[in-house]
PDB file of C-alpha atoms in Angstrom:
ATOM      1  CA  UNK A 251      92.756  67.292 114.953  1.00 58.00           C
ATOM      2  CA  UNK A 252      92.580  70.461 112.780  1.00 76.00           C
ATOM      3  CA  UNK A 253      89.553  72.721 112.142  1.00 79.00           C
ATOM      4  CA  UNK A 254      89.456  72.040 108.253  1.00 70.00           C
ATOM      5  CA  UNK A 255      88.407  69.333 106.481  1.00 68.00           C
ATOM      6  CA  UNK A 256      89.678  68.494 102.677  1.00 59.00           C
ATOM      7  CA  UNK A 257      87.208  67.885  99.899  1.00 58.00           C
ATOM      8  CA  UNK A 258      87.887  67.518  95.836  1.00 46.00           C
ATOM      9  CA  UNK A 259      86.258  70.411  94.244  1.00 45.00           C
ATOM     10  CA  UNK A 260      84.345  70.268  91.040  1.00 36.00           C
ATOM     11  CA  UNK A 261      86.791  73.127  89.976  1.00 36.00           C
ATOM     12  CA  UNK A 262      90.271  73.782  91.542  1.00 42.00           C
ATOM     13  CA  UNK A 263      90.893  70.047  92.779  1.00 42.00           C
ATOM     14  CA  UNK A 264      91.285  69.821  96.648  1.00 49.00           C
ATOM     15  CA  UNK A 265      89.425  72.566  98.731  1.00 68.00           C
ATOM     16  CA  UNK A 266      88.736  72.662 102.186  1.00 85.00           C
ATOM     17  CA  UNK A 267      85.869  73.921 104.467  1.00 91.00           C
ATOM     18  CA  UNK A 268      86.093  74.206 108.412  1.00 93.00           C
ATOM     19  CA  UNK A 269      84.858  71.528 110.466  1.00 92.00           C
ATOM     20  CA  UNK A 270      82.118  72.541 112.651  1.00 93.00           C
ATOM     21  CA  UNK A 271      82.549  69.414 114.934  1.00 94.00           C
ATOM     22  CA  UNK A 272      86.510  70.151 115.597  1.00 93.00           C
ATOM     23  CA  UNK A 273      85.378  73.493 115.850  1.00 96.00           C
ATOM     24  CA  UNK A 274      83.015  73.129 118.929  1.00 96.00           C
ATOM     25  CA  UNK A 275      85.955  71.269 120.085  1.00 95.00           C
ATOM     26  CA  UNK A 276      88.636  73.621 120.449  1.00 96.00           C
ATOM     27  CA  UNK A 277      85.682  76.436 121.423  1.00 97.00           C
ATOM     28  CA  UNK A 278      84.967  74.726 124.483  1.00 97.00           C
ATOM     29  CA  UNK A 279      89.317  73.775 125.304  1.00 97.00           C
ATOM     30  CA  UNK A 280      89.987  77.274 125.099  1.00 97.00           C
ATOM     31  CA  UNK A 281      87.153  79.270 126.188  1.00 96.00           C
ATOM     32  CA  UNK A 282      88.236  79.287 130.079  1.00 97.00           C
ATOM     33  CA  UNK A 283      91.888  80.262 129.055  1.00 97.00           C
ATOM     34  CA  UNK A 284      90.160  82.970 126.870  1.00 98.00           C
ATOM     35  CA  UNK A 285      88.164  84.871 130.064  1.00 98.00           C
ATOM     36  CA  UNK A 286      91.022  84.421 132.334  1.00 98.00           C
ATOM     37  CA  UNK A 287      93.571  85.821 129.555  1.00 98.00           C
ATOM     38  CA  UNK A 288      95.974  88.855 131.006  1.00 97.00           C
ATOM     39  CA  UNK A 289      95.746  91.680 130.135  1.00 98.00           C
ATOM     40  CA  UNK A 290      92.766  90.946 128.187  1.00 98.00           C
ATOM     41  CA  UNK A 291      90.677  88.205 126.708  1.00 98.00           C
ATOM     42  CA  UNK A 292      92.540  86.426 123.882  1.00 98.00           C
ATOM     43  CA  UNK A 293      93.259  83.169 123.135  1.00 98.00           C
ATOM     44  CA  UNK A 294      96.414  81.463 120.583  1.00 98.00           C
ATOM     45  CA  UNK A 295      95.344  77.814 119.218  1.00 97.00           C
ATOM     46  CA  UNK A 296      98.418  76.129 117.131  1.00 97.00           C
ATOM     47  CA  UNK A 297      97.639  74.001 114.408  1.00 95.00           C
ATOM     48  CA  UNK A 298      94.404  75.717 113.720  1.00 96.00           C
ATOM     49  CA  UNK A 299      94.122  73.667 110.171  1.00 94.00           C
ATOM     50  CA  UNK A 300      97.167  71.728 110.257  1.00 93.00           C
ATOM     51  CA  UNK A 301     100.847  72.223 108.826  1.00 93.00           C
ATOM     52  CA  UNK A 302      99.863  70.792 105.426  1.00 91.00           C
ATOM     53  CA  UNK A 303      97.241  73.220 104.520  1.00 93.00           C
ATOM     54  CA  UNK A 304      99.095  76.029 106.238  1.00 94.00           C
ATOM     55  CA  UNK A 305     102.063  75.387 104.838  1.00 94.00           C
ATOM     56  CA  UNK A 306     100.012  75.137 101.003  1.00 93.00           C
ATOM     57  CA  UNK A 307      98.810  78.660 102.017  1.00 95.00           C
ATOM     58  CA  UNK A 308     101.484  80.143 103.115  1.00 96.00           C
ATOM     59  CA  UNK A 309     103.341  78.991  99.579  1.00 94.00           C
ATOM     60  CA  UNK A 310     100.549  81.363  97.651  1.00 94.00           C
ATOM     61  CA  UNK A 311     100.369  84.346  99.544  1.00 96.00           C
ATOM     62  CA  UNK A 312     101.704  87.281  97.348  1.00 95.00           C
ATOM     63  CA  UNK A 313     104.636  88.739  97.711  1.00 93.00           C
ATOM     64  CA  UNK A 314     105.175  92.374  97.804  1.00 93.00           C
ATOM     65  CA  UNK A 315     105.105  92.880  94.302  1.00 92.00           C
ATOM     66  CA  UNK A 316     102.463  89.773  93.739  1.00 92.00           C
ATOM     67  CA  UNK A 317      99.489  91.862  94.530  1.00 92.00           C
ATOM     68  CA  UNK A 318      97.707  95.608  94.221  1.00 92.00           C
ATOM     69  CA  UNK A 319      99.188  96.662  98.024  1.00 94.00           C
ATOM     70  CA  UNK A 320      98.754  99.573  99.812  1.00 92.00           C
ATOM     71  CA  UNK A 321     101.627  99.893 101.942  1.00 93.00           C
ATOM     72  CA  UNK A 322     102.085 102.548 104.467  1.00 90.00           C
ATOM     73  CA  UNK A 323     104.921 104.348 105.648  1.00 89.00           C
ATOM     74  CA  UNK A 324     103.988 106.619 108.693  1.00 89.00           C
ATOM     75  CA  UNK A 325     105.523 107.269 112.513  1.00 89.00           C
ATOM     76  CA  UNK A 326     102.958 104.803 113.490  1.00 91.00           C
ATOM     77  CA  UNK A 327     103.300 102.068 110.696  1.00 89.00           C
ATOM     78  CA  UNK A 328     106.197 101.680 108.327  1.00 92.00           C
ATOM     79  CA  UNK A 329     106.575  98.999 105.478  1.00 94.00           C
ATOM     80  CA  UNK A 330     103.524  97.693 106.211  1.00 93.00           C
ATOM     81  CA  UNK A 331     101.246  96.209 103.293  1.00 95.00           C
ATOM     82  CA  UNK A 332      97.635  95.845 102.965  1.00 94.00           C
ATOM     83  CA  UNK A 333      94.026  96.936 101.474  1.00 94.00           C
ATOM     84  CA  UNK A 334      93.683  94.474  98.628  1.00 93.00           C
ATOM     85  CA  UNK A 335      90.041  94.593  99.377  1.00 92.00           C
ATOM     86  CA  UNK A 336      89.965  97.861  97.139  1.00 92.00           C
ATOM     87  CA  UNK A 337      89.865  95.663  94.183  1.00 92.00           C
ATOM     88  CA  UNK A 338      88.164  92.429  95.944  1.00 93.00           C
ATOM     89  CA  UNK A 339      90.939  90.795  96.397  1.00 93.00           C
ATOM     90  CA  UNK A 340      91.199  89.844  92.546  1.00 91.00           C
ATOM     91  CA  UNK A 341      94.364  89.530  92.256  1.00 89.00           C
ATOM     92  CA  UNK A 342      94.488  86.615  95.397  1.00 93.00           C
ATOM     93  CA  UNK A 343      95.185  83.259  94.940  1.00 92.00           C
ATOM     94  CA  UNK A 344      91.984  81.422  95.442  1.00 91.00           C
ATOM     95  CA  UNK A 345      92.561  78.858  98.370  1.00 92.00           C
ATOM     96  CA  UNK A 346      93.418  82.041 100.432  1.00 95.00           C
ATOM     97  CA  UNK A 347      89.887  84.265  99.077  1.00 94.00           C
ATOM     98  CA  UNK A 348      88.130  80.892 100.079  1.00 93.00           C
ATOM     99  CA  UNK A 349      89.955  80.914 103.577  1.00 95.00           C
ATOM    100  CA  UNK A 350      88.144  84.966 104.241  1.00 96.00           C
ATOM    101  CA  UNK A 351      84.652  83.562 103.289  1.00 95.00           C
ATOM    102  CA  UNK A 352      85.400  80.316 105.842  1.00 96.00           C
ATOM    103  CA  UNK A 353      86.408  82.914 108.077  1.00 97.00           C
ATOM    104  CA  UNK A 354      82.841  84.768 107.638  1.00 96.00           C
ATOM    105  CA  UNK A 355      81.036  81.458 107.414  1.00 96.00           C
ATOM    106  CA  UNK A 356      78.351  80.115 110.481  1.00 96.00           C
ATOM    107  CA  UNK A 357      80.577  77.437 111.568  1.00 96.00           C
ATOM    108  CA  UNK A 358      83.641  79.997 112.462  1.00 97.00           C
ATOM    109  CA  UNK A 359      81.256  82.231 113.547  1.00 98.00           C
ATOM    110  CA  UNK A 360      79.359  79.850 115.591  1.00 97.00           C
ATOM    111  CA  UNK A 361      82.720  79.022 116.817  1.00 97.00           C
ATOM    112  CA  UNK A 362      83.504  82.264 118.208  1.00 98.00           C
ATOM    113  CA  UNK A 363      80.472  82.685 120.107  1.00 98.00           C
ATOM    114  CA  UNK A 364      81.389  79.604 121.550  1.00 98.00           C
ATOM    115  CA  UNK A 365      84.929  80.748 122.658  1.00 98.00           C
ATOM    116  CA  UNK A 366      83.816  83.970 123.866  1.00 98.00           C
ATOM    117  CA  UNK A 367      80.352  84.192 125.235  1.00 97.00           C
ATOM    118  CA  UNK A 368      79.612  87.147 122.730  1.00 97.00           C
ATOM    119  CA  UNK A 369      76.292  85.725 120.974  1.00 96.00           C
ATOM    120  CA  UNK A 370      74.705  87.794 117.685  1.00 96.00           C
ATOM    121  CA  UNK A 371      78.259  88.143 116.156  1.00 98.00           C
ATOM    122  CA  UNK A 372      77.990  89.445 112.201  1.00 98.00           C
ATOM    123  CA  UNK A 373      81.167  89.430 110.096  1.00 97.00           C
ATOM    124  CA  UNK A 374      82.210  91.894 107.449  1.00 96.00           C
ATOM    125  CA  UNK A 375      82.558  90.645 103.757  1.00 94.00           C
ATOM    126  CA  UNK A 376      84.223  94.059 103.011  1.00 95.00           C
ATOM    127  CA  UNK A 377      87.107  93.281 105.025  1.00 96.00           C
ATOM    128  CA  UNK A 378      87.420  96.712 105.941  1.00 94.00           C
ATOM    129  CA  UNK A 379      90.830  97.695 107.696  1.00 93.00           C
ATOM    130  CA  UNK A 380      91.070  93.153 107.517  1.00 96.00           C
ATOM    131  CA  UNK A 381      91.996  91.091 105.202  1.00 97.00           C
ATOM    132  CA  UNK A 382      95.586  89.949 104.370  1.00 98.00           C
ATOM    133  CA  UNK A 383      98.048  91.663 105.848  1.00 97.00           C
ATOM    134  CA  UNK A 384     102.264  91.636 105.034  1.00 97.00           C
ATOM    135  CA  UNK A 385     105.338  93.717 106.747  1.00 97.00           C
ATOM    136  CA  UNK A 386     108.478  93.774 105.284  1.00 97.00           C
ATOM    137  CA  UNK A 387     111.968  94.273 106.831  1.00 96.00           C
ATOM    138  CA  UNK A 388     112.281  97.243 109.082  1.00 96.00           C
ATOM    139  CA  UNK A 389     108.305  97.533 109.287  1.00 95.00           C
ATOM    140  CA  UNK A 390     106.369  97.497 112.572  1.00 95.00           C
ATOM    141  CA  UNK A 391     103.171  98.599 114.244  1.00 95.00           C
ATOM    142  CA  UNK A 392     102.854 101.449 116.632  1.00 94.00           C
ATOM    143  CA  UNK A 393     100.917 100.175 120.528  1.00 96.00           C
ATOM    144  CA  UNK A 394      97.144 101.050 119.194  1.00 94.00           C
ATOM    145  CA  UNK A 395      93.560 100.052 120.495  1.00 95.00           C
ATOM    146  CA  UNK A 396      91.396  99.499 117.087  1.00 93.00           C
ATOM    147  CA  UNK A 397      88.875 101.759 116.030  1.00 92.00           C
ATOM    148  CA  UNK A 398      85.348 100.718 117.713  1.00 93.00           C
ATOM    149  CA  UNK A 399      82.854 101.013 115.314  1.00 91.00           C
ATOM    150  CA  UNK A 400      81.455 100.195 111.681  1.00 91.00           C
ATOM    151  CA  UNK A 401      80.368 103.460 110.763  1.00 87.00           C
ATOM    152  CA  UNK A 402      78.753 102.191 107.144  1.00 89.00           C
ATOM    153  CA  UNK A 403      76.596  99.583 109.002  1.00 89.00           C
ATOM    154  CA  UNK A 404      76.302 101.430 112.607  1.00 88.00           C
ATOM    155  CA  UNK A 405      77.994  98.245 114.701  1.00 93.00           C
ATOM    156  CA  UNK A 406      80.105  97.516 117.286  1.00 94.00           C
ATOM    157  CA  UNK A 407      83.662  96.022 117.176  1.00 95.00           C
ATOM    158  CA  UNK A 408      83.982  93.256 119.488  1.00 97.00           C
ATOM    159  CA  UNK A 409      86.475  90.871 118.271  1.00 98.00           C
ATOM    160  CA  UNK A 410      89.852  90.626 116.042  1.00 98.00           C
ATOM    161  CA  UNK A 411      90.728  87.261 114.036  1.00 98.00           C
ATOM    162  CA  UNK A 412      94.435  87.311 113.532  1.00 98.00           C
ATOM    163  CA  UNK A 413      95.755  84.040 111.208  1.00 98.00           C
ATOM    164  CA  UNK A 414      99.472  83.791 110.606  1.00 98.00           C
ATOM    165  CA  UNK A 415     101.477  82.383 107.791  1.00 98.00           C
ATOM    166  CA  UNK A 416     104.810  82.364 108.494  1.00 98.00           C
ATOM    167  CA  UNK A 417     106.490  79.256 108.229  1.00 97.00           C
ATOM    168  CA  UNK A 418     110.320  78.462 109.652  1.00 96.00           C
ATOM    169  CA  UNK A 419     110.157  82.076 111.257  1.00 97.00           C
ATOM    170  CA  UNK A 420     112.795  82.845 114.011  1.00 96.00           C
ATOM    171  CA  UNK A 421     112.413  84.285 116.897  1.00 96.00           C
ATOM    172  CA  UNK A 422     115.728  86.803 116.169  1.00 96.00           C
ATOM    173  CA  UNK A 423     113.101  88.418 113.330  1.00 97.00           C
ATOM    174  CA  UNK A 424     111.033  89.831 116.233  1.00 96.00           C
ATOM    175  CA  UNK A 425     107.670  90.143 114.668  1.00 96.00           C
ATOM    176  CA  UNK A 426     105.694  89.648 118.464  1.00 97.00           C
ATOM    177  CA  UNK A 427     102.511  90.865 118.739  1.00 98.00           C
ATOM    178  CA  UNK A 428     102.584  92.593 121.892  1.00 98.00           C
ATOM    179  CA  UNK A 429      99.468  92.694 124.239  1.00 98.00           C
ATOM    180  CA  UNK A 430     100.448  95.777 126.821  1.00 97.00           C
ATOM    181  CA  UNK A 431      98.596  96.509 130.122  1.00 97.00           C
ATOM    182  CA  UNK A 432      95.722  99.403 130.384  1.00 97.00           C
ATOM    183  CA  UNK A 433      98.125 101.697 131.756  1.00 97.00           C
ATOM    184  CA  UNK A 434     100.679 100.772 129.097  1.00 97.00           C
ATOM    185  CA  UNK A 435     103.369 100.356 132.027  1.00 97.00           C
ATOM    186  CA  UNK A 436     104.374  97.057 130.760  1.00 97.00           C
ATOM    187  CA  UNK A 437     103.754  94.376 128.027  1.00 98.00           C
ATOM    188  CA  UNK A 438     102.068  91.210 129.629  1.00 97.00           C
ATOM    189  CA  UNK A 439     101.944  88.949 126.856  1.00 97.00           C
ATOM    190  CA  UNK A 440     104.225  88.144 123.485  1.00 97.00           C
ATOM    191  CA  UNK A 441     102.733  86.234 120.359  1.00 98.00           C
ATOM    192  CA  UNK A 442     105.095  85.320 117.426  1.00 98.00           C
ATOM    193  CA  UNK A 443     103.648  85.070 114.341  1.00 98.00           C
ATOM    194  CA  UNK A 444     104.343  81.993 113.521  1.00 98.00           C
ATOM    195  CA  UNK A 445     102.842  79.622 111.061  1.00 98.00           C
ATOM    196  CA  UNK A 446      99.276  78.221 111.493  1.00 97.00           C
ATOM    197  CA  UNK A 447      98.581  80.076 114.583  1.00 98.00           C
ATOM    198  CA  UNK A 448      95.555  81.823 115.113  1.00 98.00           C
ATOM    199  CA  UNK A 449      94.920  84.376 117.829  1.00 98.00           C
ATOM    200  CA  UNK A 450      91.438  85.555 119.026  1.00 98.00           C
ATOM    201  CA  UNK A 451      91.324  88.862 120.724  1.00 98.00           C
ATOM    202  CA  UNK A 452      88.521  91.247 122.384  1.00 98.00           C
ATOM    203  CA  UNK A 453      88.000  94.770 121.597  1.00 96.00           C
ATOM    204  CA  UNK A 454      88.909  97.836 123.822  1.00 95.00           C
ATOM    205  CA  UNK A 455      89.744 100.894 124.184  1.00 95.00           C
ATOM    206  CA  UNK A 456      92.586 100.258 126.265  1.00 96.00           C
ATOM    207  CA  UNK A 457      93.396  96.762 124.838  1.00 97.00           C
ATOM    208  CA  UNK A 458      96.934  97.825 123.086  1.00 96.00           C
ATOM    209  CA  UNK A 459      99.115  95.682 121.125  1.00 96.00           C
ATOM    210  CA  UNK A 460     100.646  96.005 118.089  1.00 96.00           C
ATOM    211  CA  UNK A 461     104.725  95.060 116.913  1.00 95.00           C
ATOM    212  CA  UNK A 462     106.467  98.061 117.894  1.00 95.00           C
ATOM    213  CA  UNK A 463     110.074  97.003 117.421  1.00 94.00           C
ATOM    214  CA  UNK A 464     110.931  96.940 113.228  1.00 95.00           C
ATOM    215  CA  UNK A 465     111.026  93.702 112.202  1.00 96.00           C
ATOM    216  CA  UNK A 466     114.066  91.836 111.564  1.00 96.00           C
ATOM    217  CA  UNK A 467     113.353  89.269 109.051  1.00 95.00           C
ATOM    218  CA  UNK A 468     116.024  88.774 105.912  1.00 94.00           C
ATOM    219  CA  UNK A 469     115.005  90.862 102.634  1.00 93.00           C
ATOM    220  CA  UNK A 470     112.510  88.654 100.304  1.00 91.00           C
ATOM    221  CA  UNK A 471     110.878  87.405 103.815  1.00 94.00           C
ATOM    222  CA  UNK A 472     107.765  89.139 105.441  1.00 96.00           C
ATOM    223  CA  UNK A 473     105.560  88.989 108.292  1.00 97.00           C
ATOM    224  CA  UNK A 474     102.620  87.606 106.466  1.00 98.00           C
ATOM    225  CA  UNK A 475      98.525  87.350 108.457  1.00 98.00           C
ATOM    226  CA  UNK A 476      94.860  86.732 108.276  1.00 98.00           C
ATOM    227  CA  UNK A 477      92.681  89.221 109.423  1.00 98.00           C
ATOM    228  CA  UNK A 478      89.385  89.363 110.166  1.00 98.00           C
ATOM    229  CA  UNK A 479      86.917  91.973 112.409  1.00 98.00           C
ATOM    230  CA  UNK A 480      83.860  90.803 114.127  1.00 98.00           C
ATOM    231  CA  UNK A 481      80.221  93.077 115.306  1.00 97.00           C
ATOM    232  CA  UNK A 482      77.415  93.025 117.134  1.00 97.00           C
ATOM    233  CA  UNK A 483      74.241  95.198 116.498  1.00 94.00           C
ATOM    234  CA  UNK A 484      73.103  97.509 119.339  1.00 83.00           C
ATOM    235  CA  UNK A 485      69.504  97.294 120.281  1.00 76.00           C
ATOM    236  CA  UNK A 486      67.322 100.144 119.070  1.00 71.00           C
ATOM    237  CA  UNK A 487      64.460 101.966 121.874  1.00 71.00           C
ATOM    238  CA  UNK A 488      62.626 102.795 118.477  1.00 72.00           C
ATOM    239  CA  UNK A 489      63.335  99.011 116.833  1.00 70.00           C
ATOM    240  CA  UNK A 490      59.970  97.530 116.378  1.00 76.00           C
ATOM    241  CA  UNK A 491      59.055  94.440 118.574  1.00 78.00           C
ATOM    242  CA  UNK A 492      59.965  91.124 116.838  1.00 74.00           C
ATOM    243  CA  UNK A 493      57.237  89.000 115.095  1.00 76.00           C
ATOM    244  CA  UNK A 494      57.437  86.127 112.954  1.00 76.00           C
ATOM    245  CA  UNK A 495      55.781  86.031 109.240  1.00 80.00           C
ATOM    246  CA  UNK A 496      52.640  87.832 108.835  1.00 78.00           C
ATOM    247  CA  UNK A 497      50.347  86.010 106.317  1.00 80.00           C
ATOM    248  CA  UNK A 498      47.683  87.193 104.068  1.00 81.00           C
ATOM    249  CA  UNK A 499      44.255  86.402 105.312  1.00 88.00           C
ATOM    250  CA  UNK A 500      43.134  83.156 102.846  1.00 84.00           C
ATOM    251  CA  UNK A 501      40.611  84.632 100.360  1.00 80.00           C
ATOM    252  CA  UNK A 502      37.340  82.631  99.377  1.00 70.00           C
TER     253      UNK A 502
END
């Protein structure tokens, strides 16, 4: 059973929303393999919303030249598109804007908190540093732990959402995310991107991974993903207690 569910929209025909049930479902299948992860806690869950809806989404995401990228070219990332947050994704198709707000929704959140025993998660409807992601041939992604904080709303990364969209992809193309041990001696665990896979990571400073070797794939073909960053809110000494509503005394 997938995570989504189809419904006929008053607008665009077909739309789908994530299943809250299936949801709890695969939270509590995975969440064991999740702690006991090596060389961190992460999970991959196949099928996450089925081949037919992946398969529709994969069809519409843009191309390089199908969308206002920002692709960067550096020692640490080459060929590597993203940032079409800068203009709200406006120029997105809208099944895949409508898969980011399921992403931030309660019942994806909910099922996080589930999987991973981190409770008070908030999403980010800026997408900052998220959103949709595409390499191109000869691209890749330098060994990295991600940056720790949202400095604009003073939180705390704790977890990355990473969705692929790559259907038929072969395993000659490389692509791998690679999850590498603390003391980046070796790389314990390989995840190819391939299509309706999701992958749930924790946050750390010595959690690297990235796709180090350039990517192989044939010219017209990229490695296309979902991502999504999730916080939690440190408690304040100087926060004021908690209190429920405070009502007006009743005047006579």
């Amino acid at each position: 059973m997938s995570a989504a569910t189809l419904e006929e929209g008053p607008l665009r025909g077909p739309s789908f929303f994530l299943d809250r049930t299936a949801l709890r479902a695969l939270a509590l299948a995975h969440r064991g393999p999740y702690a006991a992860a090596r060389p961190y806690p992460h999970v991959v869950i196949d099928g996450f919303l089925g081949t037919p809806l992946a398969s529709a989404l994969a069809g519409i995401f843009p191309g390089a030249s199908e969308a206002s990228w920002k692709r960067r070219d550096h020692v640490e990332q080459a060929a590597r598109l993203g940032q079409l947050q800068r203009k709200a994704f406006e120029d997105v198709p809208g099944a895949l804007r409508h898969l980011l707000s399921e992403f931030s929704s309660m019942s994806f959140i909910d099922f996080l908190e589930s999987l991973t025993g981190v409770q008070g998660l908030i999403a980010d409807p800026h997408f900052r540093g998220a959103g949709l992601h595409l390499t191109l041939r000869g691209g890749h992604l330098a060994l990295h732990a991600d940056f720790n904080r949202d400095r604009f709303r003073a939180l705390t990364r704790r977890l990355t959402v990473l969705y692929y969209l790559n259907p038929e992809w072969e395993a000659a193309w490389g692509g791998d995310l690679e999850l590498w041990s603390a003391d980046l001696s070796r790389c314990e665990t390989r995840i190819a991107p391939l299509l309706d896979r999701l992958v749930v990571m924790a946050h750390g400073d010595d959690y690297w991974h990235g796709h180090p070797t350039p990517l192989g794939c044939p010219e017209g073909r990229g490695r296309a993903a979902v991502a999504a960053y999730f916080y939690t809110a440190e408690t304040s000494p100087d926060a004021p207690e908690p209190h429920s509503a405070i009502w007006a005394p009743t005047r006579t």
